Tab-separated table of C-alpha atoms in Angstrom:
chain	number	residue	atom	x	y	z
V	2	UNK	CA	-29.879	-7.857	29.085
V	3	UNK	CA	-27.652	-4.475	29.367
V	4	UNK	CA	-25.413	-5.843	31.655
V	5	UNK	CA	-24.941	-8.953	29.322
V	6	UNK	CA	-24.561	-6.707	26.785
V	7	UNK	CA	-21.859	-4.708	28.369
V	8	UNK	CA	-19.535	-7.567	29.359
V	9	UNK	CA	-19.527	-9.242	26.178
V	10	UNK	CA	-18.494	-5.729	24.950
V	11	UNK	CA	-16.020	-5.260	27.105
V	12	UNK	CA	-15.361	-8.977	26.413
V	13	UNK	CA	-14.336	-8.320	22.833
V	14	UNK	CA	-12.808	-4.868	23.213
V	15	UNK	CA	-9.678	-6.698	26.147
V	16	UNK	CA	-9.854	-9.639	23.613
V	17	UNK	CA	-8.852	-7.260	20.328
V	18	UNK	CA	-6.471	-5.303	22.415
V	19	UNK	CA	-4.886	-8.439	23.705
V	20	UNK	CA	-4.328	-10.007	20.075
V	21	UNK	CA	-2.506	-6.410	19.066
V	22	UNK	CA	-5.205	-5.734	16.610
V	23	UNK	CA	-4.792	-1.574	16.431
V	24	UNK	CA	-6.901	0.448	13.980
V	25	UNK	CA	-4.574	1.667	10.692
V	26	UNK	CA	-2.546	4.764	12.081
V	27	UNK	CA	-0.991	7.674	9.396
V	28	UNK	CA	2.741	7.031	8.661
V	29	UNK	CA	5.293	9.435	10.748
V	30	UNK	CA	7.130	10.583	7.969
V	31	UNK	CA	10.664	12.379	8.560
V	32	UNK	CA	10.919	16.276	7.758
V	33	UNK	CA	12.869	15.758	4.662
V	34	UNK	CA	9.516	14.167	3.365
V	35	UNK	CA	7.048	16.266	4.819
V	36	UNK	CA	6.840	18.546	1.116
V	37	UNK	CA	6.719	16.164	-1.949
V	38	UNK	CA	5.742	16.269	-5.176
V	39	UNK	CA	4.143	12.757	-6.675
V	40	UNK	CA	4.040	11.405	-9.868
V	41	UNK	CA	2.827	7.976	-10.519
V	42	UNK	CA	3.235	6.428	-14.235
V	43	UNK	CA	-0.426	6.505	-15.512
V	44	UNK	CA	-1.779	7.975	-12.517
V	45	UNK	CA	-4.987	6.264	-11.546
V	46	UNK	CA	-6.276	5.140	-8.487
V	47	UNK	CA	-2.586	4.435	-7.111
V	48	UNK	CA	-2.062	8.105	-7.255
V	49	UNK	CA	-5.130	9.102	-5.963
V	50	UNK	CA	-4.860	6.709	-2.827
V	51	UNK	CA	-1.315	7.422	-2.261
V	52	UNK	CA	-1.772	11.050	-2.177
V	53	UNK	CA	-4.576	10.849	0.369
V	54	UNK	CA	-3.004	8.464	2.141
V	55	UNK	CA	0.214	10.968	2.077
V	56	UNK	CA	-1.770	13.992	2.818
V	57	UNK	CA	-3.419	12.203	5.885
V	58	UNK	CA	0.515	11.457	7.124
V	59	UNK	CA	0.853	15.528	7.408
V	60	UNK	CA	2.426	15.443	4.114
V	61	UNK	CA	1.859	18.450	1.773
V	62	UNK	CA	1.461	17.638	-1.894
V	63	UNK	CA	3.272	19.885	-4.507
V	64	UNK	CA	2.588	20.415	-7.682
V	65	UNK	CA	6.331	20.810	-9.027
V	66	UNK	CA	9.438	20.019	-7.630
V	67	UNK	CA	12.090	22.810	-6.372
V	68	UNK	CA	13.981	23.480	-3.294
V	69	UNK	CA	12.995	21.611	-0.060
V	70	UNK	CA	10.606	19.260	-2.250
V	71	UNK	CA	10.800	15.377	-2.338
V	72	UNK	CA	10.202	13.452	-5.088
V	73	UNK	CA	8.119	10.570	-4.832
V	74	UNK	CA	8.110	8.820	-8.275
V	75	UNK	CA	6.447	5.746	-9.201
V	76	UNK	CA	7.569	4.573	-12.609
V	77	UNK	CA	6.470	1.355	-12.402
V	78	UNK	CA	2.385	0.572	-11.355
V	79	UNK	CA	1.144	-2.613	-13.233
V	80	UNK	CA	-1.522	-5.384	-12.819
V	81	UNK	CA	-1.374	-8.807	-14.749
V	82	UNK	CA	-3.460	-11.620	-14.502
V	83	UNK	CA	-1.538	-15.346	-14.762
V	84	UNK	CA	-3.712	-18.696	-14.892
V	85	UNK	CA	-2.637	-20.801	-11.835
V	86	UNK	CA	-4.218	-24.183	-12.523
V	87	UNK	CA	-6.029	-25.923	-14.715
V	88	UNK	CA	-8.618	-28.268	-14.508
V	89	UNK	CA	-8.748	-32.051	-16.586
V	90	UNK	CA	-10.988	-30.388	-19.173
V	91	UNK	CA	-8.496	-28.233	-20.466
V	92	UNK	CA	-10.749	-25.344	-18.212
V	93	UNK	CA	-8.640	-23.033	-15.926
V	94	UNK	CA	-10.078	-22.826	-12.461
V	95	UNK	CA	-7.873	-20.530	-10.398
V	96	UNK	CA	-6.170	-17.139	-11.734
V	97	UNK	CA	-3.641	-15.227	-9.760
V	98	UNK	CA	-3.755	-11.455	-10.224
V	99	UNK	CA	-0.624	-10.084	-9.421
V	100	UNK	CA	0.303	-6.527	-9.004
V	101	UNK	CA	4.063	-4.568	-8.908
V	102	UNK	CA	5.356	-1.342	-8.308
V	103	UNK	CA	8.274	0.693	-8.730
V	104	UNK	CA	9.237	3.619	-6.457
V	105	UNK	CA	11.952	6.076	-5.167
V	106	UNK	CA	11.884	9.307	-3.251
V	107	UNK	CA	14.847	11.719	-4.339
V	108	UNK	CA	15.468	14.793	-2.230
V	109	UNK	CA	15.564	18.438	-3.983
V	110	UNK	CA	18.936	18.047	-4.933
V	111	UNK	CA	18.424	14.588	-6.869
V	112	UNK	CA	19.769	12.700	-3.688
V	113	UNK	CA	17.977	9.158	-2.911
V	114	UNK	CA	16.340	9.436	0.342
V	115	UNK	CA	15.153	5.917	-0.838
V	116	UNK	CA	16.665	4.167	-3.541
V	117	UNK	CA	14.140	2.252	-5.872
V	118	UNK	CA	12.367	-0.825	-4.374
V	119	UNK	CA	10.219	-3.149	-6.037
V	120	UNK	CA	7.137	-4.338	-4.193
V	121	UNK	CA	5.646	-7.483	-5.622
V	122	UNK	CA	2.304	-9.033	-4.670
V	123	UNK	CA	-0.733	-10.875	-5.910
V	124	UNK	CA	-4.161	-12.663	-4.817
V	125	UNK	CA	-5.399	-16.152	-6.374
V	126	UNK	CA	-9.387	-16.667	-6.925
V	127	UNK	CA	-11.246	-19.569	-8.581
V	128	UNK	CA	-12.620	-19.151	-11.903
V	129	UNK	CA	-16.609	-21.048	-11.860
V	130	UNK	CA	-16.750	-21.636	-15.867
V	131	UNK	CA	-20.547	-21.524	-15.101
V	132	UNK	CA	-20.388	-17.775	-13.132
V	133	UNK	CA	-18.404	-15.309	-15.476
V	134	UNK	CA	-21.046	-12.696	-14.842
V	135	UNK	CA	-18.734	-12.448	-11.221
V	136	UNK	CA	-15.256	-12.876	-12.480
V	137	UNK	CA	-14.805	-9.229	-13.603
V	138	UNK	CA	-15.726	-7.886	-10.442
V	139	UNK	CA	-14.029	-10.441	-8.366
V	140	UNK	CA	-10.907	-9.451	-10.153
V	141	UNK	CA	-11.866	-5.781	-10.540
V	142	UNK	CA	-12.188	-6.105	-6.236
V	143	UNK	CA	-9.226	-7.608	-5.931
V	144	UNK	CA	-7.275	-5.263	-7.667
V	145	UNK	CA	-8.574	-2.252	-5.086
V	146	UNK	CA	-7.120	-4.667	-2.439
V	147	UNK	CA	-4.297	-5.044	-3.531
V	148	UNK	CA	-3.997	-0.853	-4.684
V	149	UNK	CA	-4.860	-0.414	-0.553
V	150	UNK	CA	-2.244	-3.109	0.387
V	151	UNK	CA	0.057	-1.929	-1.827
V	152	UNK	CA	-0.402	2.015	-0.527
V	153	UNK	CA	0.054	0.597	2.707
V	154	UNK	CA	3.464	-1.051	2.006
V	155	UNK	CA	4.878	2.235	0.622
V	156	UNK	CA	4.324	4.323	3.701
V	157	UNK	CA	5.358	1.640	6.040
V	158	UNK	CA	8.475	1.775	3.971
V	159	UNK	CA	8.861	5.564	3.461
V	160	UNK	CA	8.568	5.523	7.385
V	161	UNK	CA	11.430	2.548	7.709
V	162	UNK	CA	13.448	4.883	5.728
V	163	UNK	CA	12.582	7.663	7.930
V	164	UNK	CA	13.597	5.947	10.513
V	165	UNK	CA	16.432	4.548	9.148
V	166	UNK	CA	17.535	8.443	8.703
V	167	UNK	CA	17.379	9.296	12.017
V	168	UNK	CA	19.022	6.371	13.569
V	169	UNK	CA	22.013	7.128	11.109
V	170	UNK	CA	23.336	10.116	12.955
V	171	UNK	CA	22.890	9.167	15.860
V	172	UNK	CA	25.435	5.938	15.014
V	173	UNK	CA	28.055	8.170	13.899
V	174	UNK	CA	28.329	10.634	16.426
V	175	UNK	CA	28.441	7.546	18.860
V	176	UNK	CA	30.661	6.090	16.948
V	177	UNK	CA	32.989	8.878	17.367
């Protein structure tokens, strides 16, 4: 039984590996963005998770701007919920929840380290007409999804830019 046990361990551990499944890694941000200072219009659980997720990057969180500071701002964080289809009863069945932000990161001196991007998604569900007691929390669950994905997207593209940085300089001076 412990031997069986093992192998189909070992098993599932080569099989992950081999798909390229990797556990969520912190975002290598570049030293321009390693002191920031957030702000997030409304605040809220985007600014919470983003400023954990940050901090757990090696990013230290400010409390003001000033010299050697990033800016991270976020003017635009909003949810809305859209019907998607409706049944032959005049009932709607599936909702889409949808969910966009806003961001930039300006250097001290007001430079964009990354000009604004928009990030746009959104989740359907089915509405049960007979089960509202679940929709609320189906939606309310699918909006801390989508915060998560969402946090995620911003670091992977804080760390494009990053990167995007650093290969810069290294084009002009071969260039030259």
């Amino acid at each position: 039984m412990n031997r069986l046990f093992r192998a189909s361990l070992l098993v599932c551990t080569l099989a992950l590996s081999a798909c390229g499944f990797h556990l969520r890694q912190s975002a290598a941000l570049p030293t321009s963005m390693q002191r920031m200072h957030l702000t997030v219009n409304g605040g809220g659980s985007l600014q919470r998770d983003l400023a954990r997720a940050l901090e757990d990057s090696g990013v230290t969180l400010e409390d003001e701007g000033g010299p050697g500071i990033a800016e991270l701002k976020v003017p635009v964080a909003a949810f809305d919920t859209d019907t998607l289809s409706v049944s032959g009863g005049a009932r709607v069945t599936e909702y889409t929840v949808r969910y966009q932000v806003r961001f930039e990161v300006d250097d001290s001196n007001g430079q964009a380290l990354v000009p604004q991007q928009r990030v746009d998604m959104s989740r359907d569900f089915s509405y049960d007409a007979l089960n509202t007691v679940g929709t609320d929390a189906q939606v309310e669950e699918i909006r801390r999804s989508l915060n998560d994905d969402m946090v995620q997207a911003i670091l992977f593209r804080l760390q494009a830019a990053g990167r995007h940085q650093l290969a810069e300089p290294a084009a002009a001076s071969s260039a030259g």
